[in-house]
Amino acid sequence: MGKANVNDDVVNNGTSGPESVKLTPSWEDRNLPAAELNLRGLECDLDKAALDMDPPPDRWNLVYLTFILHGIGTLMPWNMFITAKDYFVVYKLGQEYTGQSLTYAANFLQFLGFASQVPNVIFNWLNIFIQIGGSLSTRIIGGILVEVAIFVLTVVLAMLDSSQWPGVFFWTTMGSVVILNMAGGIYQNTVYGMAAKLPFKYTGAVVLGSNISGTFTAVINVISLALAPNARTSAIYYFIAALFILLACFDSFFALPLNRFYRYNEQRIKRQEQEKSVASGGIKARPPYWMIFKKCYPQCLNVFLVFFVTLSIFPAVYSDIKMVDEEFIIPQRYFVAVCCFLSFNFFAMVGNMLPGLFTWPGPRWLWIPVVLRVLFIPFFLLCNYQPLGVTRALPVLIANDWAYWIGGIFLGITSGYYSSLAMMYCPRTVEPEYAATAGMFGAACLITGIFGGINFSLIMPILVESISF
């Protein structure tokens, strides 16, 4: 009898009878009474409101320090190679080691700059408009792993005797630099995009880290010169240090989602995007790139000009300014390492910290001191600038090591300070949901400024050789 009733129910369910209840693990959530659904929605809204009114703090500044670390990692490849100029020019490509005079040595920094910045510029701009490699996580992880692999190759090349094949060594180095900066361009641009989703000081943290990167590599260079018995061992220690920094960046990236402050800001941006998506009928539109760029281009131009002027001078011109006084306080052996690389990078880092104390001028007037920095170019050309293989015709009007050193200090401070201000102002010129794109525009203009400055530095030897009065 009971069996017949069950069969009747089945028949009825298949035709016109009431629908049977199907129990699944999510049944209760899908079949809640309307009153309870409304109550849950109200609780969610109250939770969001509570978070908005009392957002979690960045405890112990862990997220801030993490973005400083990633700032160090983004410019580590570039700083490592330019600071190791003597290793490449004097040792690996030098006449004493190879037994021949090579054009590679005379133009090494120019070749290095071109190989570094062409892929960096291309991939920074592509990264804004094209989803290269998928999510932000994929791009950052992939970028760091490629950089680690290239530094391992660089250490291996330092261990090998390349005196019989300097051409192969040079072009292998240039090829590795191209790949390194393809990965670095994506990594750097993505880090700025992530930082732009947070309060604006976190973009400053990335810029601060990039300047600490220069100081760190300069200090490691001085230490390796002092402790290592020869150039080969010094280079091995030096490049291994870069590996440790990149591995630290890799580990710290996975710690970010565990931080409540970072999760809160990430969810806040997602919530804004979802609200906008609902308002637009669920159609996910591409960011209005032209509108975003029109709003942030004044600060993008400031970023470009700061780095254009800085890289027109540093490192190509700055590192070829020779000591005038043999009794100067810094010995000849350490003159370039200390007065050029260490001083510039340290004071650029100091300048980068200053926006934490004050931010002047504001976004409207920042262009004035940025444009005035162009005066640094003639100042350093009138110092004792002696590029390799060039007979100088331009008179040396600033034949004073102290003047050169103090000028370099001001170059570093203004570079760090004004670049930080411009990069911090850039995401604030647009709506919060477009801040990441504006931050990526700023990062792309930063790299474009570096590229433009490096190429402009190529005409400096021509100027001092052809101008006389």
Tab-separated table of C-alpha atoms in Angstrom:
chain	number	residue	atom	x	y	z
A	1	MET	CA	0.000	0.000	0.000
A	2	GLY	CA	2.773	2.390	0.981
A	3	LYS	CA	4.660	1.380	-2.175
A	4	ALA	CA	1.676	2.220	-4.365
A	5	ASN	CA	1.385	5.643	-2.768
A	6	VAL	CA	5.016	6.371	-3.484
A	7	ASN	CA	4.551	5.405	-7.129
A	8	ASP	CA	1.475	7.609	-7.338
A	9	ASP	CA	3.531	10.500	-6.014
A	10	VAL	CA	6.211	9.905	-8.623
A	11	VAL	CA	3.619	9.804	-11.392
A	12	ASN	CA	1.985	12.966	-10.112
A	13	ASN	CA	5.352	14.730	-9.900
A	14	GLY	CA	6.075	13.920	-13.484
A	15	THR	CA	2.741	15.371	-14.635
A	16	SER	CA	0.576	17.911	-12.867
A	17	GLY	CA	1.084	17.225	-9.135
A	18	PRO	CA	3.017	19.420	-6.706
A	19	GLU	CA	6.795	19.527	-7.253
A	20	SER	CA	8.784	17.270	-4.919
A	21	VAL	CA	11.289	18.722	-2.498
A	22	LYS	CA	14.902	18.013	-3.477
A	23	LEU	CA	17.347	18.324	-0.609
A	24	THR	CA	20.898	19.474	-1.419
A	25	PRO	CA	23.611	20.985	0.772
A	26	SER	CA	22.644	24.479	-0.448
A	27	TRP	CA	18.848	23.942	-0.225
A	28	GLU	CA	18.466	25.952	2.956
A	29	ASP	CA	20.300	28.958	1.542
A	30	ARG	CA	18.218	28.889	-1.655
A	31	ASN	CA	14.873	28.439	0.057
A	32	LEU	CA	15.035	30.934	2.896
A	33	PRO	CA	11.903	32.884	3.755
A	34	ALA	CA	11.804	36.385	2.329
A	35	ALA	CA	11.994	37.926	5.810
A	36	GLU	CA	15.195	36.032	6.615
A	37	LEU	CA	16.721	36.930	3.248
A	38	ASN	CA	16.028	40.572	3.974
A	39	LEU	CA	17.568	40.194	7.419
A	40	ARG	CA	20.738	38.642	5.987
A	41	GLY	CA	21.005	41.402	3.400
A	42	LEU	CA	20.621	43.968	6.172
A	43	GLU	CA	23.368	42.258	8.196
A	44	CYS	CA	25.717	42.334	5.167
A	45	ASP	CA	24.978	46.011	4.618
A	46	LEU	CA	25.627	46.720	8.293
A	47	ASP	CA	28.930	44.800	8.137
A	48	LYS	CA	30.023	46.813	5.094
A	49	ALA	CA	28.965	50.056	6.765
A	50	ALA	CA	30.889	49.126	9.906
A	51	LEU	CA	33.999	48.375	7.849
A	52	ASP	CA	33.654	51.651	5.968
A	53	MET	CA	33.276	53.592	9.222
A	54	ASP	CA	36.067	51.735	10.987
A	55	PRO	CA	38.474	50.271	8.363
A	56	PRO	CA	41.196	47.975	9.675
A	57	PRO	CA	44.609	49.608	10.192
A	58	ASP	CA	47.835	48.518	8.544
A	59	ARG	CA	49.215	46.942	11.699
A	60	TRP	CA	52.958	47.402	12.131
A	61	ASN	CA	52.931	48.930	8.621
A	62	LEU	CA	53.345	45.436	7.182
A	63	VAL	CA	51.647	46.246	3.875
A	64	TYR	CA	53.613	49.511	3.579
A	65	LEU	CA	56.892	47.653	4.182
A	66	THR	CA	55.876	44.955	1.688
A	67	PHE	CA	55.394	47.559	-1.044
A	68	ILE	CA	58.750	49.119	-0.156
A	69	LEU	CA	60.285	45.673	-0.638
A	70	HIS	CA	58.584	45.281	-4.026
A	71	GLY	CA	59.791	48.766	-4.965
A	72	ILE	CA	63.318	47.538	-4.237
A	73	GLY	CA	62.667	44.460	-6.376
A	74	THR	CA	61.258	46.367	-9.363
A	75	LEU	CA	64.472	48.339	-10.012
A	76	MET	CA	66.916	45.756	-8.659
A	77	PRO	CA	67.885	44.397	-12.122
A	78	TRP	CA	68.611	47.847	-13.584
A	79	ASN	CA	70.537	49.054	-10.516
A	80	MET	CA	72.562	45.866	-10.261
A	81	PHE	CA	73.814	46.051	-13.837
A	82	ILE	CA	74.612	49.788	-13.975
A	83	THR	CA	76.355	49.768	-10.576
A	84	ALA	CA	78.519	46.835	-11.698
A	85	LYS	CA	79.983	49.004	-14.491
A	86	ASP	CA	83.608	48.274	-13.522
A	87	TYR	CA	82.959	44.520	-13.462
A	88	PHE	CA	81.758	44.587	-17.069
A	89	VAL	CA	83.866	47.424	-18.543
A	90	VAL	CA	87.182	47.057	-16.698
A	91	TYR	CA	87.198	43.321	-15.932
A	92	LYS	CA	85.100	41.154	-18.293
A	93	LEU	CA	85.450	43.395	-21.369
A	94	GLY	CA	88.696	45.147	-20.427
A	95	GLN	CA	91.907	44.930	-22.451
A	96	GLU	CA	93.886	43.365	-19.593
A	97	TYR	CA	91.431	40.443	-19.314
A	98	THR	CA	90.604	39.861	-22.987
A	99	GLY	CA	93.912	40.951	-24.542
A	100	GLN	CA	92.124	43.176	-27.043
A	101	SER	CA	90.564	46.652	-27.192
A	102	LEU	CA	86.808	46.296	-27.611
A	103	THR	CA	84.123	48.828	-28.569
A	104	TYR	CA	81.823	46.909	-26.224
A	105	ALA	CA	83.633	48.394	-23.228
A	106	ALA	CA	83.556	52.032	-24.394
A	107	ASN	CA	79.804	51.977	-25.046
A	108	PHE	CA	78.690	49.428	-22.465
A	109	LEU	CA	76.296	51.665	-20.477
A	110	GLN	CA	74.644	52.910	-23.661
A	111	PHE	CA	74.153	49.335	-24.931
A	112	LEU	CA	72.916	48.307	-21.493
A	113	GLY	CA	70.462	51.207	-21.304
A	114	PHE	CA	69.024	50.458	-24.723
A	115	ALA	CA	68.716	46.712	-24.072
A	116	SER	CA	67.136	47.392	-20.673
A	117	GLN	CA	64.652	50.087	-21.458
A	118	VAL	CA	63.273	49.221	-24.925
A	119	PRO	CA	61.536	46.030	-23.684
A	120	ASN	CA	60.684	47.743	-20.398
A	121	VAL	CA	58.915	50.613	-22.179
A	122	ILE	CA	57.068	48.300	-24.577
A	123	PHE	CA	55.831	45.911	-21.918
A	124	ASN	CA	54.906	48.681	-19.458
A	125	TRP	CA	52.589	50.278	-22.031
A	126	LEU	CA	51.207	46.936	-23.242
A	127	ASN	CA	50.484	45.935	-19.655
A	128	ILE	CA	48.028	48.852	-19.347
A	129	PHE	CA	45.875	47.901	-22.316
A	130	ILE	CA	46.377	44.138	-22.628
A	131	GLN	CA	45.869	41.514	-19.951
A	132	ILE	CA	49.343	39.999	-20.372
A	133	GLY	CA	49.579	36.697	-18.575
A	134	GLY	CA	46.155	36.894	-16.908
A	135	SER	CA	45.690	38.042	-13.333
A	136	LEU	CA	47.889	40.405	-11.352
A	137	SER	CA	49.182	37.467	-9.322
A	138	THR	CA	50.267	35.559	-12.428
A	139	ARG	CA	52.077	38.595	-13.796
A	140	ILE	CA	53.974	39.334	-10.596
A	141	ILE	CA	54.915	35.714	-9.864
A	142	GLY	CA	55.957	35.076	-13.470
A	143	GLY	CA	57.986	38.298	-13.604
A	144	ILE	CA	59.909	37.530	-10.414
A	145	LEU	CA	60.672	33.944	-11.430
A	146	VAL	CA	62.061	35.041	-14.809
A	147	GLU	CA	64.258	37.639	-13.061
A	148	VAL	CA	65.567	35.002	-10.631
A	149	ALA	CA	66.465	32.705	-13.553
A	150	ILE	CA	68.374	35.501	-15.330
A	151	PHE	CA	70.360	36.394	-12.213
A	152	VAL	CA	71.328	32.727	-11.807
A	153	LEU	CA	72.649	32.852	-15.399
A	154	THR	CA	74.545	36.078	-14.581
A	155	VAL	CA	76.245	34.429	-11.600
A	156	VAL	CA	77.226	31.450	-13.775
A	157	LEU	CA	78.725	33.815	-16.401
A	158	ALA	CA	80.720	35.531	-13.651
A	159	MET	CA	82.186	32.156	-12.638
A	160	LEU	CA	83.230	31.217	-16.190
A	161	ASP	CA	86.435	32.343	-17.903
A	162	SER	CA	85.124	34.375	-20.858
A	163	SER	CA	88.443	35.943	-21.904
A	164	GLN	CA	88.491	33.932	-25.154
A	165	TRP	CA	84.922	34.749	-26.127
A	166	PRO	CA	84.179	38.344	-25.015
A	167	GLY	CA	81.759	38.883	-27.909
A	168	VAL	CA	79.662	35.877	-26.880
A	169	PHE	CA	79.758	37.059	-23.260
A	170	PHE	CA	78.663	40.578	-24.252
A	171	TRP	CA	75.734	39.528	-26.440
A	172	THR	CA	74.639	36.837	-23.973
A	173	THR	CA	74.592	39.535	-21.294
A	174	MET	CA	72.595	41.888	-23.537
A	175	GLY	CA	70.124	39.112	-24.417
A	176	SER	CA	69.620	38.267	-20.751
A	177	VAL	CA	69.104	41.975	-20.001
A	178	VAL	CA	66.365	42.171	-22.660
A	179	ILE	CA	64.512	39.176	-21.154
A	180	LEU	CA	65.117	40.499	-17.629
A	181	ASN	CA	63.503	43.822	-18.448
A	182	MET	CA	60.562	42.299	-20.302
A	183	ALA	CA	59.705	40.539	-17.063
A	184	GLY	CA	60.667	43.593	-15.007
A	185	GLY	CA	58.416	45.902	-17.039
A	186	ILE	CA	55.363	43.753	-16.351
A	187	TYR	CA	56.346	43.281	-12.693
A	188	GLN	CA	56.931	46.996	-12.046
A	189	ASN	CA	53.792	48.171	-13.808
A	190	THR	CA	51.623	45.623	-12.006
A	191	VAL	CA	53.040	46.539	-8.589
A	192	TYR	CA	52.161	50.205	-9.193
A	193	GLY	CA	48.669	49.148	-10.256
A	194	MET	CA	48.234	47.161	-7.025
A	195	ALA	CA	49.553	50.027	-4.880
A	196	ALA	CA	47.171	52.490	-6.554
A	197	LYS	CA	44.209	50.571	-5.080
A	198	LEU	CA	45.437	51.428	-1.587
A	199	PRO	CA	45.739	54.865	0.074
A	200	PHE	CA	48.096	57.081	-1.940
A	201	LYS	CA	51.047	56.733	0.453
A	202	TYR	CA	51.455	53.119	-0.728
A	203	THR	CA	52.343	54.334	-4.211
A	204	GLY	CA	54.965	56.450	-2.441
A	205	ALA	CA	56.169	53.268	-0.728
A	206	VAL	CA	56.905	51.671	-4.120
A	207	VAL	CA	58.818	54.767	-5.272
A	208	LEU	CA	60.685	54.808	-1.940
A	209	GLY	CA	61.584	51.168	-2.444
A	210	SER	CA	62.890	51.861	-5.935
A	211	ASN	CA	65.241	54.496	-4.499
A	212	ILE	CA	66.269	52.238	-1.614
A	213	SER	CA	67.077	49.685	-4.316
A	214	GLY	CA	69.739	51.998	-5.725
A	215	THR	CA	71.202	52.664	-2.282
A	216	PHE	CA	71.189	48.968	-1.447
A	217	THR	CA	73.006	47.978	-4.636
A	218	ALA	CA	75.533	50.794	-4.177
A	219	VAL	CA	76.274	49.686	-0.598
A	220	ILE	CA	76.601	46.046	-1.681
A	221	ASN	CA	78.950	47.175	-4.451
A	222	VAL	CA	81.197	49.079	-1.995
A	223	ILE	CA	81.214	46.141	0.461
A	224	SER	CA	82.033	43.628	-2.284
A	225	LEU	CA	84.880	45.858	-3.520
A	226	ALA	CA	86.307	46.075	-0.010
A	227	LEU	CA	85.965	42.409	0.971
A	228	ALA	CA	86.370	40.382	-2.209
A	229	PRO	CA	89.924	39.479	-3.277
A	230	ASN	CA	89.196	40.058	-6.986
A	231	ALA	CA	86.574	41.402	-9.413
A	232	ARG	CA	85.225	37.939	-10.220
A	233	THR	CA	84.467	37.022	-6.590
A	234	SER	CA	83.091	40.500	-5.957
A	235	ALA	CA	80.606	40.115	-8.833
A	236	ILE	CA	79.480	36.670	-7.633
A	237	TYR	CA	78.697	37.959	-4.137
A	238	TYR	CA	77.060	41.037	-5.612
A	239	PHE	CA	74.640	39.232	-7.935
A	240	ILE	CA	73.785	36.559	-5.353
A	241	ALA	CA	72.582	39.398	-3.070
A	242	ALA	CA	70.067	40.341	-5.785
A	243	LEU	CA	68.725	36.776	-5.775
A	244	PHE	CA	67.952	36.973	-2.056
A	245	ILE	CA	66.003	40.224	-2.516
A	246	LEU	CA	63.945	38.812	-5.391
A	247	LEU	CA	63.147	35.667	-3.397
A	248	ALA	CA	62.026	37.854	-0.478
A	249	CYS	CA	59.708	39.732	-2.879
A	250	PHE	CA	58.332	36.397	-4.077
A	251	ASP	CA	57.543	35.226	-0.526
A	252	SER	CA	56.072	38.543	0.636
A	253	PHE	CA	53.621	38.672	-2.275
A	254	PHE	CA	51.872	35.549	-0.966
A	255	ALA	CA	51.585	37.124	2.483
A	256	LEU	CA	49.578	40.137	1.226
A	257	PRO	CA	46.172	38.378	0.954
A	258	LEU	CA	46.567	37.205	4.566
A	259	ASN	CA	46.615	40.821	5.770
A	260	ARG	CA	43.202	42.189	6.851
A	261	PHE	CA	44.012	45.759	5.791
A	262	TYR	CA	44.989	44.630	2.279
A	263	ARG	CA	41.915	42.381	1.973
A	264	TYR	CA	39.648	45.210	3.079
A	265	ASN	CA	40.964	47.602	0.419
A	266	GLU	CA	40.836	44.922	-2.257
A	267	GLN	CA	37.204	44.150	-1.373
A	268	ARG	CA	36.376	47.870	-1.301
A	269	ILE	CA	37.576	48.274	-4.892
A	270	LYS	CA	35.745	45.115	-5.976
A	271	ARG	CA	32.562	46.383	-4.330
A	272	GLN	CA	32.819	49.664	-6.234
A	273	GLU	CA	33.359	47.767	-9.471
A	274	GLN	CA	30.361	45.500	-8.756
A	275	GLU	CA	28.124	48.460	-7.969
A	276	LYS	CA	29.164	50.099	-11.205
A	277	SER	CA	28.593	46.813	-13.073
A	278	VAL	CA	25.071	46.526	-11.645
A	279	ALA	CA	24.352	50.128	-12.589
A	280	SER	CA	25.488	49.421	-16.163
A	281	GLY	CA	23.316	46.302	-16.468
A	282	GLY	CA	26.114	43.803	-15.843
A	283	ILE	CA	28.072	44.787	-18.928
A	284	LYS	CA	31.760	45.040	-18.028
A	285	ALA	CA	33.124	47.937	-20.034
A	286	ARG	CA	36.793	48.497	-20.770
A	287	PRO	CA	38.306	51.328	-18.746
A	288	PRO	CA	37.952	54.687	-20.511
A	289	TYR	CA	41.684	54.960	-21.163
A	290	TRP	CA	41.616	58.300	-22.962
A	291	MET	CA	39.466	59.937	-20.282
A	292	ILE	CA	41.761	58.575	-17.548
A	293	PHE	CA	44.882	59.751	-19.367
A	294	LYS	CA	43.463	63.238	-19.962
A	295	LYS	CA	42.903	63.616	-16.221
A	296	CYS	CA	46.271	62.273	-15.074
A	297	TYR	CA	48.554	63.434	-17.916
A	298	PRO	CA	49.914	66.552	-16.080
A	299	GLN	CA	51.320	64.289	-13.371
A	300	CYS	CA	52.419	61.718	-15.971
A	301	LEU	CA	54.343	64.511	-17.706
A	302	ASN	CA	55.956	65.477	-14.379
A	303	VAL	CA	56.990	61.851	-13.823
A	304	PHE	CA	58.444	61.685	-17.344
A	305	LEU	CA	60.443	64.944	-16.979
A	306	VAL	CA	61.894	64.035	-13.559
A	307	PHE	CA	63.287	60.751	-14.847
A	308	PHE	CA	64.282	62.156	-18.229
A	309	VAL	CA	66.539	64.777	-16.615
A	310	THR	CA	67.878	62.340	-14.006
A	311	LEU	CA	68.750	59.611	-16.522
A	312	SER	CA	70.264	62.117	-18.947
A	313	ILE	CA	72.917	62.619	-16.267
A	314	PHE	CA	72.941	59.468	-14.135
A	315	PRO	CA	74.718	57.120	-14.599
A	316	ALA	CA	76.389	57.780	-17.989
A	317	VAL	CA	77.575	61.382	-17.439
A	318	TYR	CA	77.802	61.278	-13.659
A	319	SER	CA	80.016	58.190	-13.529
A	320	ASP	CA	82.447	59.606	-16.147
A	321	ILE	CA	83.215	62.753	-14.143
A	322	LYS	CA	86.795	62.265	-12.984
A	323	MET	CA	88.450	63.263	-9.743
A	324	VAL	CA	90.230	66.651	-9.910
A	325	ASP	CA	92.026	66.727	-6.548
A	326	GLU	CA	94.094	63.628	-5.765
A	327	GLU	CA	93.993	64.586	-2.074
A	328	PHE	CA	90.195	64.518	-2.019
A	329	ILE	CA	88.558	62.975	1.048
A	330	ILE	CA	87.329	59.940	-0.953
A	331	PRO	CA	90.160	57.735	-2.323
A	332	GLN	CA	90.423	57.206	-6.075
A	333	ARG	CA	89.445	53.520	-5.788
A	334	TYR	CA	86.072	54.403	-4.231
A	335	PHE	CA	85.456	57.791	-5.907
A	336	VAL	CA	82.855	56.608	-8.467
A	337	ALA	CA	81.307	53.990	-6.161
A	338	VAL	CA	80.800	56.489	-3.308
A	339	CYS	CA	80.473	59.964	-4.891
A	340	CYS	CA	78.401	58.742	-7.827
A	341	PHE	CA	76.360	55.601	-7.164
A	342	LEU	CA	76.093	55.578	-3.369
A	343	SER	CA	75.566	59.342	-2.945
A	344	PHE	CA	72.968	59.684	-5.678
A	345	ASN	CA	70.952	56.651	-4.609
A	346	PHE	CA	71.114	57.462	-0.893
A	347	PHE	CA	69.920	61.048	-1.333
A	348	ALA	CA	67.268	59.998	-3.857
A	349	MET	CA	65.993	57.726	-1.077
A	350	VAL	CA	66.072	60.647	1.398
A	351	GLY	CA	64.160	62.819	-1.070
A	352	ASN	CA	61.648	60.028	-1.468
A	353	MET	CA	60.959	60.055	2.284
A	354	LEU	CA	60.275	63.792	2.449
A	355	PRO	CA	56.635	63.592	1.197
A	356	GLY	CA	55.896	61.776	4.465
A	357	LEU	CA	56.692	65.071	6.223
A	358	PHE	CA	55.294	67.600	3.732
A	359	THR	CA	53.933	67.728	0.182
A	360	TRP	CA	54.844	70.978	-1.527
A	361	PRO	CA	54.143	72.146	-4.155
A	362	GLY	CA	50.674	70.804	-4.855
A	363	PRO	CA	49.581	69.069	-8.063
A	364	ARG	CA	48.905	72.353	-9.872
A	365	TRP	CA	52.392	73.887	-9.452
A	366	LEU	CA	54.635	70.817	-9.338
A	367	TRP	CA	55.676	71.336	-12.974
A	368	ILE	CA	57.691	74.481	-12.114
A	369	PRO	CA	60.511	72.871	-10.041
A	370	VAL	CA	60.364	69.800	-12.295
A	371	VAL	CA	61.150	71.929	-15.381
A	372	LEU	CA	63.863	73.888	-13.517
A	373	ARG	CA	65.758	70.617	-12.949
A	374	VAL	CA	66.816	70.793	-16.632
A	375	LEU	CA	69.583	73.157	-15.389
A	376	PHE	CA	71.369	70.124	-13.896
A	377	ILE	CA	72.360	69.032	-17.424
A	378	PRO	CA	74.673	71.991	-18.247
A	379	PHE	CA	75.971	71.969	-14.648
A	380	PHE	CA	77.363	68.425	-14.906
A	381	LEU	CA	78.628	68.916	-18.461
A	382	LEU	CA	80.774	71.794	-17.150
A	383	CYS	CA	82.296	69.538	-14.461
A	384	ASN	CA	85.340	67.367	-15.235
A	385	TYR	CA	83.312	65.055	-17.485
A	386	GLN	CA	85.751	62.854	-19.450
A	387	PRO	CA	83.903	60.179	-21.488
A	388	LEU	CA	86.023	57.239	-22.654
A	389	GLY	CA	87.563	57.726	-26.094
A	390	VAL	CA	86.534	61.396	-26.406
A	391	THR	CA	88.818	64.441	-26.500
A	392	ARG	CA	87.017	67.174	-24.607
A	393	ALA	CA	86.799	70.628	-26.259
A	394	LEU	CA	84.316	72.206	-23.843
A	395	PRO	CA	86.221	73.987	-21.022
A	396	VAL	CA	85.924	72.517	-17.519
A	397	LEU	CA	84.425	75.445	-15.600
A	398	ILE	CA	83.547	73.497	-12.425
A	399	ALA	CA	86.891	71.881	-11.540
A	400	ASN	CA	85.954	71.114	-7.951
A	401	ASP	CA	85.175	67.692	-6.510
A	402	TRP	CA	83.083	69.161	-3.693
A	403	ALA	CA	80.887	71.115	-6.136
A	404	TYR	CA	80.387	67.953	-8.204
A	405	TRP	CA	79.524	65.924	-5.105
A	406	ILE	CA	77.086	68.532	-3.696
A	407	GLY	CA	75.454	68.924	-7.117
A	408	GLY	CA	74.947	65.169	-7.211
A	409	ILE	CA	73.351	65.257	-3.757
A	410	PHE	CA	70.811	67.851	-4.950
A	411	LEU	CA	70.207	65.841	-8.115
A	412	GLY	CA	69.360	62.789	-5.972
A	413	ILE	CA	67.148	64.623	-3.443
A	414	THR	CA	65.090	66.407	-6.110
A	415	SER	CA	64.771	63.233	-8.172
A	416	GLY	CA	63.422	61.248	-5.227
A	417	TYR	CA	61.158	64.000	-3.886
A	418	TYR	CA	59.504	65.208	-7.089
A	419	SER	CA	59.118	61.716	-8.549
A	420	SER	CA	57.352	60.623	-5.348
A	421	LEU	CA	55.018	63.617	-5.411
A	422	ALA	CA	54.113	63.094	-9.072
A	423	MET	CA	53.531	59.349	-8.652
A	424	MET	CA	51.417	59.954	-5.519
A	425	TYR	CA	49.340	62.684	-7.176
A	426	CYS	CA	48.723	60.626	-10.319
A	427	PRO	CA	46.095	58.101	-9.011
A	428	ARG	CA	44.338	60.889	-7.066
A	429	THR	CA	43.396	62.746	-10.260
A	430	VAL	CA	40.780	60.115	-11.228
A	431	GLU	CA	37.855	58.262	-9.635
A	432	PRO	CA	38.826	55.447	-7.203
A	433	GLU	CA	37.833	52.664	-9.607
A	434	TYR	CA	40.281	54.053	-12.200
A	435	ALA	CA	43.141	54.643	-9.755
A	436	ALA	CA	44.934	51.418	-10.710
A	437	THR	CA	44.909	52.355	-14.411
A	438	ALA	CA	46.156	55.879	-13.616
A	439	GLY	CA	48.921	54.359	-11.483
A	440	MET	CA	49.931	52.146	-14.389
A	441	PHE	CA	50.007	55.172	-16.713
A	442	GLY	CA	52.337	56.854	-14.203
A	443	ALA	CA	54.611	53.798	-14.084
A	444	ALA	CA	54.717	53.637	-17.899
A	445	CYS	CA	55.682	57.333	-18.073
A	446	LEU	CA	58.374	56.687	-15.451
A	447	ILE	CA	59.953	54.010	-17.646
A	448	THR	CA	59.507	56.158	-20.769
A	449	GLY	CA	61.335	58.992	-18.993
A	450	ILE	CA	64.178	56.651	-18.094
A	451	PHE	CA	64.375	55.436	-21.693
A	452	GLY	CA	64.314	58.974	-23.090
A	453	GLY	CA	66.972	60.160	-20.642
A	454	ILE	CA	69.303	57.259	-21.408
A	455	ASN	CA	69.062	57.923	-25.142
A	456	PHE	CA	69.536	61.658	-24.662
A	457	SER	CA	72.720	60.920	-22.687
A	458	LEU	CA	74.217	59.495	-25.907
A	459	ILE	CA	74.688	63.011	-27.284
A	460	MET	CA	76.567	64.266	-24.190
A	461	PRO	CA	80.013	63.064	-25.417
A	462	ILE	CA	79.296	64.739	-28.770
A	463	LEU	CA	78.441	68.012	-27.034
A	464	VAL	CA	81.637	68.199	-24.943
A	465	GLU	CA	83.704	67.184	-27.965
A	466	SER	CA	82.211	69.707	-30.406
A	467	ILE	CA	81.411	72.802	-28.283
A	468	SER	CA	84.191	75.175	-27.305
A	469	PHE	CA	84.375	78.821	-26.210
